[in-house]
mmCIF file of C-alpha atoms and ligand atoms in Angstrom:
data_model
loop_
_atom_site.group_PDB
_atom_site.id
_atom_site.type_symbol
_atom_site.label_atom_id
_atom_site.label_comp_id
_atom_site.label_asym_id
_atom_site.label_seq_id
_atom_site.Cartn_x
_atom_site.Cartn_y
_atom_site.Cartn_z
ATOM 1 C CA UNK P 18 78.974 72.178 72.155
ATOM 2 C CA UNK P 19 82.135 70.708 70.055
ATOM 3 C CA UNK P 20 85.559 72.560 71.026
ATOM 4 C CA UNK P 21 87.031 74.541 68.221
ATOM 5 C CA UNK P 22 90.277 74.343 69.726
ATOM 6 C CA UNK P 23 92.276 72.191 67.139
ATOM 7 C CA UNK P 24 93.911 69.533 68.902
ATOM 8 C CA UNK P 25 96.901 69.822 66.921
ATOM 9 C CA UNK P 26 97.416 73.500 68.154
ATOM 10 C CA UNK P 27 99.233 72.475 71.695
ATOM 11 C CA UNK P 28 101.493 75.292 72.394
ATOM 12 C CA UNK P 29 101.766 79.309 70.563
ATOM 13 C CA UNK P 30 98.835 79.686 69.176
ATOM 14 C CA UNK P 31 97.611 82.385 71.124
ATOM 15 C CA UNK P 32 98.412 85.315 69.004
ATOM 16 C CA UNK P 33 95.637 84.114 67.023
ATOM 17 C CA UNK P 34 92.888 84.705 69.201
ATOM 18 C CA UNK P 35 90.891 87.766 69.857
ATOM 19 C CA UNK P 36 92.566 89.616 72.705
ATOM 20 C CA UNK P 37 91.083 92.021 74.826
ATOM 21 C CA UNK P 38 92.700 94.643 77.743
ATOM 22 C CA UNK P 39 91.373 93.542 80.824
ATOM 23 C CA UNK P 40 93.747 95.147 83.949
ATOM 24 C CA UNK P 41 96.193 98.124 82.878
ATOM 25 C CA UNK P 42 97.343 96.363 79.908
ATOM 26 C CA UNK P 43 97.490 92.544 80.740
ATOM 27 C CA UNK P 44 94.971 90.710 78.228
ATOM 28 C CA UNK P 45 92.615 87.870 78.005
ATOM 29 C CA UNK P 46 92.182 85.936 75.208
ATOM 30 C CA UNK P 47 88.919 84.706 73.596
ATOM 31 C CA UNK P 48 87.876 81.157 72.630
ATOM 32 C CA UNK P 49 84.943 80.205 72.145
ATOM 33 C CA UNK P 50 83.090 83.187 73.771
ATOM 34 C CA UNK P 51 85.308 83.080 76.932
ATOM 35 C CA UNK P 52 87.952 85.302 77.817
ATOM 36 C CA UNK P 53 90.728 83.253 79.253
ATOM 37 C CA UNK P 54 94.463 84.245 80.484
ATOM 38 C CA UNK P 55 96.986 83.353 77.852
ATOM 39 C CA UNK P 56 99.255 81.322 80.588
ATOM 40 C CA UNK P 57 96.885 79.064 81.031
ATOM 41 C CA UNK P 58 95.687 78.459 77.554
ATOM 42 C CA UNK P 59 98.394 75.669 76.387
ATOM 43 C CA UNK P 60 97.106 73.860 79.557
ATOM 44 C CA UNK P 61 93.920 74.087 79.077
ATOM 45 C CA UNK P 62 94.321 73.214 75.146
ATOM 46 C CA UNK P 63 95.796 70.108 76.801
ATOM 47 C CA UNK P 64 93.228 68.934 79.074
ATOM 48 C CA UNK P 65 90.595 69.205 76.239
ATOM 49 C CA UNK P 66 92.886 67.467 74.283
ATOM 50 C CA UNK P 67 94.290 65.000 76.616
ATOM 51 C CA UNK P 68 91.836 64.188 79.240
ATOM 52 C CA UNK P 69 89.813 61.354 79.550
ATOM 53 C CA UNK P 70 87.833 61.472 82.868
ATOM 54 C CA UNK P 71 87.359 57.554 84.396
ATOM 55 C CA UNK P 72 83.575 57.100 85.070
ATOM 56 C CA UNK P 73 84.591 57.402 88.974
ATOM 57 C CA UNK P 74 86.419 60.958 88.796
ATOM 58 C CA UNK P 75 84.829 64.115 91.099
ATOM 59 C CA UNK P 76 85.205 67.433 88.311
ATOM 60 C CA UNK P 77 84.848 70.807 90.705
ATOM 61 C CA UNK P 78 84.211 73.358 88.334
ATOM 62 C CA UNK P 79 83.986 76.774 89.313
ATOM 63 C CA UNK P 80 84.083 80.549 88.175
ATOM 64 C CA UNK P 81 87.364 82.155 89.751
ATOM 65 C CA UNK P 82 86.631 83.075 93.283
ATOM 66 C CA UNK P 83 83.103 81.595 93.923
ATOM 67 C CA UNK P 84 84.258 79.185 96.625
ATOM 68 C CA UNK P 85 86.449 77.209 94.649
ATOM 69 C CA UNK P 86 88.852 76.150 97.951
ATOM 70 C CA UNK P 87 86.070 75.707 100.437
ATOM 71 C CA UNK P 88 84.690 73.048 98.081
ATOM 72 C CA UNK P 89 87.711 71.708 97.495
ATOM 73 C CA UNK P 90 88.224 71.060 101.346
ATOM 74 C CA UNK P 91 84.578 69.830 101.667
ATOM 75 C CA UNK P 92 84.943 67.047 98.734
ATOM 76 C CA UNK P 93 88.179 66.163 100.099
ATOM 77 C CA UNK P 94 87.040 65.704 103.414
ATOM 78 C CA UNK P 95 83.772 64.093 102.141
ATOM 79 C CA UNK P 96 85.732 61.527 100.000
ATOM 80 C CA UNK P 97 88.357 60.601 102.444
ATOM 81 C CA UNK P 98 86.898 61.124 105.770
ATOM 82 C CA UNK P 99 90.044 58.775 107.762
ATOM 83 C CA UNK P 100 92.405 62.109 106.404
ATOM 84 C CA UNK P 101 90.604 64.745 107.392
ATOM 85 C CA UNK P 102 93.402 66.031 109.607
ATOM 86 C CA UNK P 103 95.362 66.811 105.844
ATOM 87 C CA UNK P 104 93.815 70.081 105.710
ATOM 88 C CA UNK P 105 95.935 70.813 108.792
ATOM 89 C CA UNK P 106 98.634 70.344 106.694
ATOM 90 C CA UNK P 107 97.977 71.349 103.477
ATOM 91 C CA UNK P 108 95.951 74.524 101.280
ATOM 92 C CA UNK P 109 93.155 72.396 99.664
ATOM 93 C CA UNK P 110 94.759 73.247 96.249
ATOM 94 C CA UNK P 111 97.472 71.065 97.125
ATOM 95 C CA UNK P 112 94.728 68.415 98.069
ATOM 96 C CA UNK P 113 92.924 68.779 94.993
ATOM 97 C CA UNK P 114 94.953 69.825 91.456
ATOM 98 C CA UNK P 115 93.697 72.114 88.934
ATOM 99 C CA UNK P 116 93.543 70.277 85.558
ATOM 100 C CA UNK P 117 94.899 72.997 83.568
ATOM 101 C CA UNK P 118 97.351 73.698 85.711
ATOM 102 C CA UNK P 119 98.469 71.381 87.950
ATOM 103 C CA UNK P 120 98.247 68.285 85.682
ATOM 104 C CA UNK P 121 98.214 69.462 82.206
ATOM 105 C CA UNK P 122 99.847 73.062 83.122
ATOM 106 C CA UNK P 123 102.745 75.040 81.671
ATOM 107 C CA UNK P 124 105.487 72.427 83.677
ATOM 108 C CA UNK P 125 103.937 69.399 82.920
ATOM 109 C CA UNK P 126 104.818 69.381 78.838
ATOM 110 C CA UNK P 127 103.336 65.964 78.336
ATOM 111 C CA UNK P 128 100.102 67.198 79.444
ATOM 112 C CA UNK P 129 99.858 63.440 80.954
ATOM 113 C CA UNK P 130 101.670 64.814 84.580
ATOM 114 C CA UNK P 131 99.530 63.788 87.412
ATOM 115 C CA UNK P 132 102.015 65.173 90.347
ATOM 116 C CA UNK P 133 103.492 62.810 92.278
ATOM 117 C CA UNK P 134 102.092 63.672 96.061
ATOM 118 C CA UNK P 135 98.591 63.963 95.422
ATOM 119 C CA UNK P 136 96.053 62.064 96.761
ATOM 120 C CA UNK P 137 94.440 60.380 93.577
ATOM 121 C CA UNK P 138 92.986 57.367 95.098
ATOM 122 C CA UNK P 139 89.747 56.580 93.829
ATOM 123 C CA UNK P 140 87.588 58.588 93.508
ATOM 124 C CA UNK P 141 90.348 61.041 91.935
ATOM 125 C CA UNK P 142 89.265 64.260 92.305
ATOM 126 C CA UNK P 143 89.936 67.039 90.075
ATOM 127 C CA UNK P 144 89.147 71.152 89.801
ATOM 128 C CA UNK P 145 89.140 73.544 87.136
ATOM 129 C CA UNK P 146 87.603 77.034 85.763
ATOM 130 C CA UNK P 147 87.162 75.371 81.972
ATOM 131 C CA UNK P 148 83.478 76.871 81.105
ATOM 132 C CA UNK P 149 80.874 74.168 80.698
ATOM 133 C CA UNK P 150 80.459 75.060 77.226
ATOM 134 C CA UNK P 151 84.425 74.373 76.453
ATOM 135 C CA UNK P 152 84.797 70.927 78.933
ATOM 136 C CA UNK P 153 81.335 69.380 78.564
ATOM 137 C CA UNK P 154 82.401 67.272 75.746
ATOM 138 C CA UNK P 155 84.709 65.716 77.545
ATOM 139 C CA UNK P 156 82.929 65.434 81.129
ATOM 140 C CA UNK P 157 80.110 64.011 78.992
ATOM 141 C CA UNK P 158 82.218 61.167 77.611
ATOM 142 C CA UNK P 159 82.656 59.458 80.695
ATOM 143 C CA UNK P 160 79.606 59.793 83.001
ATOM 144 C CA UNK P 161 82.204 61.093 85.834
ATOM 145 C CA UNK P 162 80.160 63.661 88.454
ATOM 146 C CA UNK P 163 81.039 67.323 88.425
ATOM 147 C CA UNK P 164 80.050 69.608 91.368
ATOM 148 C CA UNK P 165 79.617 73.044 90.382
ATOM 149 C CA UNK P 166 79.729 76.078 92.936
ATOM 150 C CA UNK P 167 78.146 79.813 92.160
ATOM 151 C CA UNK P 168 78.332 82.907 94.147
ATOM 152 C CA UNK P 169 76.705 85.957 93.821
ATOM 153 C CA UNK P 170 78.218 88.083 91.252
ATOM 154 C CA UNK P 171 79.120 91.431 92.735
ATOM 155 C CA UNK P 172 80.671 89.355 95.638
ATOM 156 C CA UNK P 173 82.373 87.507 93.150
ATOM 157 C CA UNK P 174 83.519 90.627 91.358
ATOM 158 C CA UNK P 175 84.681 92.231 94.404
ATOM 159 C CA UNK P 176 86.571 88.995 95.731
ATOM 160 C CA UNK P 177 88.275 89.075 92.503
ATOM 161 C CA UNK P 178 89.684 92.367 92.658
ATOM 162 C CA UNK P 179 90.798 91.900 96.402
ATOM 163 C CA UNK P 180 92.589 88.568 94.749
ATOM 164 C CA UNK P 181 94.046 90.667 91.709
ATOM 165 C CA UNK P 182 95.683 93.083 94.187
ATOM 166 C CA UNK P 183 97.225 90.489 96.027
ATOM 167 C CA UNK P 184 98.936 89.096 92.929
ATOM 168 C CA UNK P 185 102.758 89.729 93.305
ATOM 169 C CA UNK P 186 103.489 91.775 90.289
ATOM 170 C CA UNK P 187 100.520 93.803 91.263
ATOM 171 C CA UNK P 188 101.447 94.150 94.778
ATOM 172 C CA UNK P 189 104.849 95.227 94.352
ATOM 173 C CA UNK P 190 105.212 97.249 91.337
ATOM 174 C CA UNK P 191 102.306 97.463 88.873
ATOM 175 C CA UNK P 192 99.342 99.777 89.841
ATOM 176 C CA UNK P 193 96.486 98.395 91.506
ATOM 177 C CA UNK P 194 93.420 97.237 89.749
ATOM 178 C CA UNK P 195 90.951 99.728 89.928
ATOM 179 C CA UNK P 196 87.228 98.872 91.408
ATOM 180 C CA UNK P 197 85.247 100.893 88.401
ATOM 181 C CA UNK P 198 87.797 98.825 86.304
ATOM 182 C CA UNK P 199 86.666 95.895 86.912
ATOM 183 C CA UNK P 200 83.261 96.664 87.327
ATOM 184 C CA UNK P 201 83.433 98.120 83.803
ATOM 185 C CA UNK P 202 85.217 94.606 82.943
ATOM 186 C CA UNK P 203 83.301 92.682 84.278
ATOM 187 C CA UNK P 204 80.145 93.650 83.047
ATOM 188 C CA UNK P 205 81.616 93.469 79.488
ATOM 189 C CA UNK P 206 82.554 89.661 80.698
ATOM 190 C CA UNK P 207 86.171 90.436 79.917
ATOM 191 C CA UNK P 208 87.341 88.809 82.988
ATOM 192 C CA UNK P 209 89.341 85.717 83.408
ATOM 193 C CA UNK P 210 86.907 82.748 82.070
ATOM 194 C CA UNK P 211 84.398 85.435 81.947
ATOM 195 C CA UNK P 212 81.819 86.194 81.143
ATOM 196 C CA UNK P 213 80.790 85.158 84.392
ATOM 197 C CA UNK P 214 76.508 84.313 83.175
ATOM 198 C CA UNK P 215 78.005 82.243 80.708
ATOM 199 C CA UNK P 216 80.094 80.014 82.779
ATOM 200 C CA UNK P 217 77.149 79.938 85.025
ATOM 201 C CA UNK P 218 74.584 79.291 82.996
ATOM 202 C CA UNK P 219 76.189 76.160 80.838
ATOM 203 C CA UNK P 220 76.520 74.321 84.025
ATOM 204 C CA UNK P 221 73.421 75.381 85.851
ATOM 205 C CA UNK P 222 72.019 73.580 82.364
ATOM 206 C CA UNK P 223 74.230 70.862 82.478
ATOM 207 C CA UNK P 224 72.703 70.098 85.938
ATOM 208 C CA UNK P 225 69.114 70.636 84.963
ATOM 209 C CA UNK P 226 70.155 68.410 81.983
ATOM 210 C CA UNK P 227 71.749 65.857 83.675
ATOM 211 C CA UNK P 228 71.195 66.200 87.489
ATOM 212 C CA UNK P 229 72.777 62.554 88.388
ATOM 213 C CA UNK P 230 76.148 63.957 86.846
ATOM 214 C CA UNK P 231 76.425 67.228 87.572
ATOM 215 C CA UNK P 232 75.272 69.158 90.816
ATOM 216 C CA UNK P 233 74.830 73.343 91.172
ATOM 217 C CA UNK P 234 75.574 74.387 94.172
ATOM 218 C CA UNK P 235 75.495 78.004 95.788
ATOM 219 C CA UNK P 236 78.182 79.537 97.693
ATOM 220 C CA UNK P 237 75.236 81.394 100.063
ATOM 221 C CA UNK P 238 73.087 77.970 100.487
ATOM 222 C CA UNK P 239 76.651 76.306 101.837
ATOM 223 C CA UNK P 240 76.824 79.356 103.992
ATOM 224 C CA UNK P 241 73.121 79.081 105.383
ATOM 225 C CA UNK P 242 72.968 75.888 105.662
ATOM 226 C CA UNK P 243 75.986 73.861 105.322
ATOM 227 C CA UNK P 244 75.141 70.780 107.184
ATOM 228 C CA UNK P 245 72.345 69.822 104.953
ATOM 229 C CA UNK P 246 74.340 70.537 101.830
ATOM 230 C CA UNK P 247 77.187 68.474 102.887
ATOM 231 C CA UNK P 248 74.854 65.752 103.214
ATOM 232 C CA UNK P 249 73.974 66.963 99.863
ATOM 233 C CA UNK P 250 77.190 65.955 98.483
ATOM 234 C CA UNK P 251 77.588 63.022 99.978
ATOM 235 C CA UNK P 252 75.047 61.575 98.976
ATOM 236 C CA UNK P 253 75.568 62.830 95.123
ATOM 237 C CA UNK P 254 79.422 61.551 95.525
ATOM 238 C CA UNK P 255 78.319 57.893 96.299
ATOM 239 C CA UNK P 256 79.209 58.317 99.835
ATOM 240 C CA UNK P 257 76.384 59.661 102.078
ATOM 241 C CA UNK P 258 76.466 60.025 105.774
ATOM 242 C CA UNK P 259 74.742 57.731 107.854
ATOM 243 C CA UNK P 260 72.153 59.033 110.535
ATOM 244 C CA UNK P 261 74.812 60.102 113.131
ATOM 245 C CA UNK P 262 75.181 63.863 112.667
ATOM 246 C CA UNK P 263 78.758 63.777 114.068
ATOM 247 C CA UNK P 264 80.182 63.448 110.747
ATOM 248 C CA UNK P 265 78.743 65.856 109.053
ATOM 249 C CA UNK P 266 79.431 68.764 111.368
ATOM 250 C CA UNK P 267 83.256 67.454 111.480
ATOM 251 C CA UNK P 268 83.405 67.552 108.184
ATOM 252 C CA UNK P 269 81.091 71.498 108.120
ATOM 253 C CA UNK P 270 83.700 72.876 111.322
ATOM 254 C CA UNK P 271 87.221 71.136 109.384
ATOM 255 C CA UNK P 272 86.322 73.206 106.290
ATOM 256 C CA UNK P 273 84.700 76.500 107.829
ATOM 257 C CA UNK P 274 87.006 79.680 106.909
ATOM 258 C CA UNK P 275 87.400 79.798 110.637
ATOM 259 C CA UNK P 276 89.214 77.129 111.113
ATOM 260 C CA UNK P 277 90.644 76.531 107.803
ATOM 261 C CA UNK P 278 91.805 80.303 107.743
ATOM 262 C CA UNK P 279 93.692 79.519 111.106
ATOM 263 C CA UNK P 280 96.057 76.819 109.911
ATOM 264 C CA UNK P 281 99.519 78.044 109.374
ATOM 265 C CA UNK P 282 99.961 77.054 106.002
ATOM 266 C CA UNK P 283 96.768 79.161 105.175
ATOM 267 C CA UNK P 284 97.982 82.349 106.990
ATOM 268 C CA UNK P 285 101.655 81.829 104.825
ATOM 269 C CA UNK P 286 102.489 84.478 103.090
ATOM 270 C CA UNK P 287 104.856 82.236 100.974
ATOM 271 C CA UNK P 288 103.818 82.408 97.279
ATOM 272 C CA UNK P 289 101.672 78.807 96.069
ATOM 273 C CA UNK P 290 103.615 76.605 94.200
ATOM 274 C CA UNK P 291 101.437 77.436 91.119
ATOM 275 C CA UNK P 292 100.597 80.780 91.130
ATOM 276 C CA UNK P 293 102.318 84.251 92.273
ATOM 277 C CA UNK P 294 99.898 84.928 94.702
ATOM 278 C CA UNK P 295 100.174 84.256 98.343
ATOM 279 C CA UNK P 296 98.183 80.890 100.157
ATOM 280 C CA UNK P 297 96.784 83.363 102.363
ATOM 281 C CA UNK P 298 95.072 85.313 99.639
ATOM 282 C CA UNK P 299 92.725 82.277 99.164
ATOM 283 C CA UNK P 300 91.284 83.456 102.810
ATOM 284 C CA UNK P 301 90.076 86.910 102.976
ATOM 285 C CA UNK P 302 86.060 87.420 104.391
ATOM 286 C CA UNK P 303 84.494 84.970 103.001
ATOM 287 C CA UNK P 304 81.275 86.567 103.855
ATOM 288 C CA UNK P 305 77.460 87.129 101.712
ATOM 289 C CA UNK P 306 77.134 90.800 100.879
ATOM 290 C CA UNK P 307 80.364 91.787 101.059
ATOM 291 C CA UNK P 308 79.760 93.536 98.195
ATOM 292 C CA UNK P 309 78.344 96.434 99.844
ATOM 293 C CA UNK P 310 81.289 97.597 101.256
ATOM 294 C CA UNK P 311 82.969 98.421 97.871
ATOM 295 C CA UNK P 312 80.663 99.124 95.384
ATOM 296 C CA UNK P 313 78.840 102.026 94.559
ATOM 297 C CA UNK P 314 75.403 102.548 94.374
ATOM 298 C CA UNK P 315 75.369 102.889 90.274
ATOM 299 C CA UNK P 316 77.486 99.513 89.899
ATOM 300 C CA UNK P 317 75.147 97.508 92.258
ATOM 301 C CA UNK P 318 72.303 98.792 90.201
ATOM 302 C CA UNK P 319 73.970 98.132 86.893
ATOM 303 C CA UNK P 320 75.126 94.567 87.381
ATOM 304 C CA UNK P 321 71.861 93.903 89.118
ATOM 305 C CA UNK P 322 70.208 94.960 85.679
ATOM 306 C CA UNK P 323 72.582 92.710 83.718
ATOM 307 C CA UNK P 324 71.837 89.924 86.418
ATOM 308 C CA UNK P 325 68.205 90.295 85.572
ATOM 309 C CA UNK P 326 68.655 90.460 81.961
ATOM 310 C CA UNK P 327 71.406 87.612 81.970
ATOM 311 C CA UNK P 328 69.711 84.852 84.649
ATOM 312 C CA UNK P 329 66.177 86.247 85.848
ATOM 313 C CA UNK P 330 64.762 86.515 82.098
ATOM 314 C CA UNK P 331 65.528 83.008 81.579
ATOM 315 C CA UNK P 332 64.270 81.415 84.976
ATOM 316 C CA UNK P 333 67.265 81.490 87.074
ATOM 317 C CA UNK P 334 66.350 83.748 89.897
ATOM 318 C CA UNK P 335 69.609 84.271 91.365
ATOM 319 C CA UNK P 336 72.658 86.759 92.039
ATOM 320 C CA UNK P 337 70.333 90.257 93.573
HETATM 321 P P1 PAP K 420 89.855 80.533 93.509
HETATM 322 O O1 PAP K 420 88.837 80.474 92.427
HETATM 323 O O2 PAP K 420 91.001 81.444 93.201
HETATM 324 O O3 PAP K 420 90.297 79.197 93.989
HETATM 325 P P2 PAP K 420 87.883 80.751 95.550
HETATM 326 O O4 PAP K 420 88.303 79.813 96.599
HETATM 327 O O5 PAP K 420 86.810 80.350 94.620
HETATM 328 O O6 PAP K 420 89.140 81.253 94.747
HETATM 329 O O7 PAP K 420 87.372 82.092 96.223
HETATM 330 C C1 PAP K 420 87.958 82.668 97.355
HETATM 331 C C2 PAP K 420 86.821 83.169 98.205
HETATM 332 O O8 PAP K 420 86.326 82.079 99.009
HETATM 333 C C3 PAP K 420 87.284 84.250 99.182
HETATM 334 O O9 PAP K 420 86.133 85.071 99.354
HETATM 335 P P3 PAP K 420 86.237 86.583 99.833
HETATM 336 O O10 PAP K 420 87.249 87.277 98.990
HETATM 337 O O11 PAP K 420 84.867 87.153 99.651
HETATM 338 O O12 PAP K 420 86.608 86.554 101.268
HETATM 339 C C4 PAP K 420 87.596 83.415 100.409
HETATM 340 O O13 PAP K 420 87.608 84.170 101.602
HETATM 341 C C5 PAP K 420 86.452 82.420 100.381
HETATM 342 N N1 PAP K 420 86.722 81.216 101.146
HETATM 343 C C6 PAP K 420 87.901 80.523 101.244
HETATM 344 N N2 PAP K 420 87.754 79.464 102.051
HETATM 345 C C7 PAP K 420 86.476 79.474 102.497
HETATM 346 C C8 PAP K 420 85.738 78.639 103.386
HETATM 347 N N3 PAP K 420 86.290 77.598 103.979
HETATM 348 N N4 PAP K 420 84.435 78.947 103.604
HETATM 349 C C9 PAP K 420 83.861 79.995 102.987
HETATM 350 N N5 PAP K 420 84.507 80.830 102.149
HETATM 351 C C10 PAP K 420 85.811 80.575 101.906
#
């Protein structure tokens, strides 16, 4: 699908959007379908603007909260498997940058900053939350390979409202998010780069499209089964594993929550560089079904229903 977003409109223009009460009364903004946070609209007006992926480049795309960091540990570690000891040292959002924020964000006015201490050796590897139906354009243009990871939508939901309470504004002074809030919200897919089927659904087609470029992946098939879907990526990536199983399971333990959770700059409860939320927030359960522990009966049932309606009805058997 073409953007609408006029490339001339770089900065301010976000008064002109539809806008929508999403948390107390912070707002998302719509474009295109998608409800998206207004700080990181000039950023992401830049990357579809500005960006023009080399043939080589790794895209993670994800929906907030779906596994976004463990992939980004795994493709690091995949891609540059001499530095695996980095993750030691750094949150694997240092290791990999968010387009719209970290390269074409709010401090990088050019929208042509790549910072200075990240790895972008070939293959560069980027992430971002930019809905398929925004980015493909772009991601088309070049042949580059995206990786997409989903997760089950009511853990999803409830992983974002942990996150959203952790959020320092939210933490300190603002009331907390309430669960039947977001429930509510996120069911009406007014929810940051919501709604979530949508984002799902234009990359799961993108990969049934165009399976050499782009690759679904689940967060519970990593989690049952992570050894053969590192391989998985490997191979997709251009750099598969050879028959010794070593390497894979180096690469599976570096990246589990277990030991990635126990790194010190993972348990910090210093705020990340680009957001004001602390590193450790990234690293809560990380477990399948957590769901079930927060929701109530009535929710389960309705955003299985919408699940059904949303991915079932059309062939995608996924997210109950
Ligand atoms: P983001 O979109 O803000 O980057 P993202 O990393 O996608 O967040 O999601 C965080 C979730 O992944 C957390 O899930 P939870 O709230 O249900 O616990 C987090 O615990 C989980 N997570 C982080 N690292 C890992 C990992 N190495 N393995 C599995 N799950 C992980």
């Amino acid at each position: 699908m073409e953007n609408s977003i006029n490339p001339t409109d770089n900065e301010g223009l976000v008064e002109s959007f539809p806008e929508e009460k999403w948390r107390g009364d912070e707002l998302l903004c719509q474009i295109n379908g998608f409800w998206l946070m207004p700080h990181f609209i000039p950023g992401i007006k830049r990357v579809l603007t500005h960006f023009k992926p080399l043939p080589t480049d790794i895209i993670l795309s994800s929906f907030p909260k779906t596994g976004t960091t463990w992939l980004k540990s795994l493709l690091y570690s995949i891609t540059n498997r001499s530095s695996i000891h980095s993750l030691v040292q750094n949150n694997p959002h240092e290791l990999i940058p968010f387009l719209e924020i970290h390269v074409y964000g709010e401090s990088k006015p050019t929208g042509l900053g790549i910072p200075a201490d990240t790895n972008l050796d070939s293959p560069r590897i980027f992430s971002t939350h930019i809905p398929y139906q925004l980015l493909g354009t772009t991601l088309e243009s070049s042949g580059c390979r995206v990786v997409y990871v989903t997760r089950n939508p009511k853990d999803t939901l409830v992983s974002m409202w942990h996150f959203v309470n952790r959020w320092k504004g939210v933490e300190e002074e603002e009331k907390p998010w309430e669960l039947d809030e977001a429930v509510e919200k996120f069911c009406d897919g007014v929810f940051p780069c919501g709604p979530y089927y949508d984002h799902v659904l234009g990359y799961r087609m993108a990969s049934l499209e165009r399976p050499r470029n782009v690759l679904f992946v689940t967060y519970e098939e990593l989690k049952s089964d992570a050894k053969t879907h590192v391989r998985r990526l490997g191979e997709f990536l251009g750099c598969p594993f050879g028959e010794d199983e070593e390497e894979v399971e180096e690469v599976v333990e570096s990246c589990s929550f277990e030991v990635l959770s126990g790194h010190e700059v993972n348990k910090s409860e210093d705020l990340a560089s680009w957001f004001p939320v602390p590193y450790n927030s990234f690293f809560r359960k990380a477990s399948v079904g957590d769901h079930k522990n927060y929701l109530r009966p009535e929710s389960i049932q309705r955003i299985d229903e919408l699940t059904r309606e949303k991915f079932h009805k059309f062939g995608f058997v996924y997210g109950i």
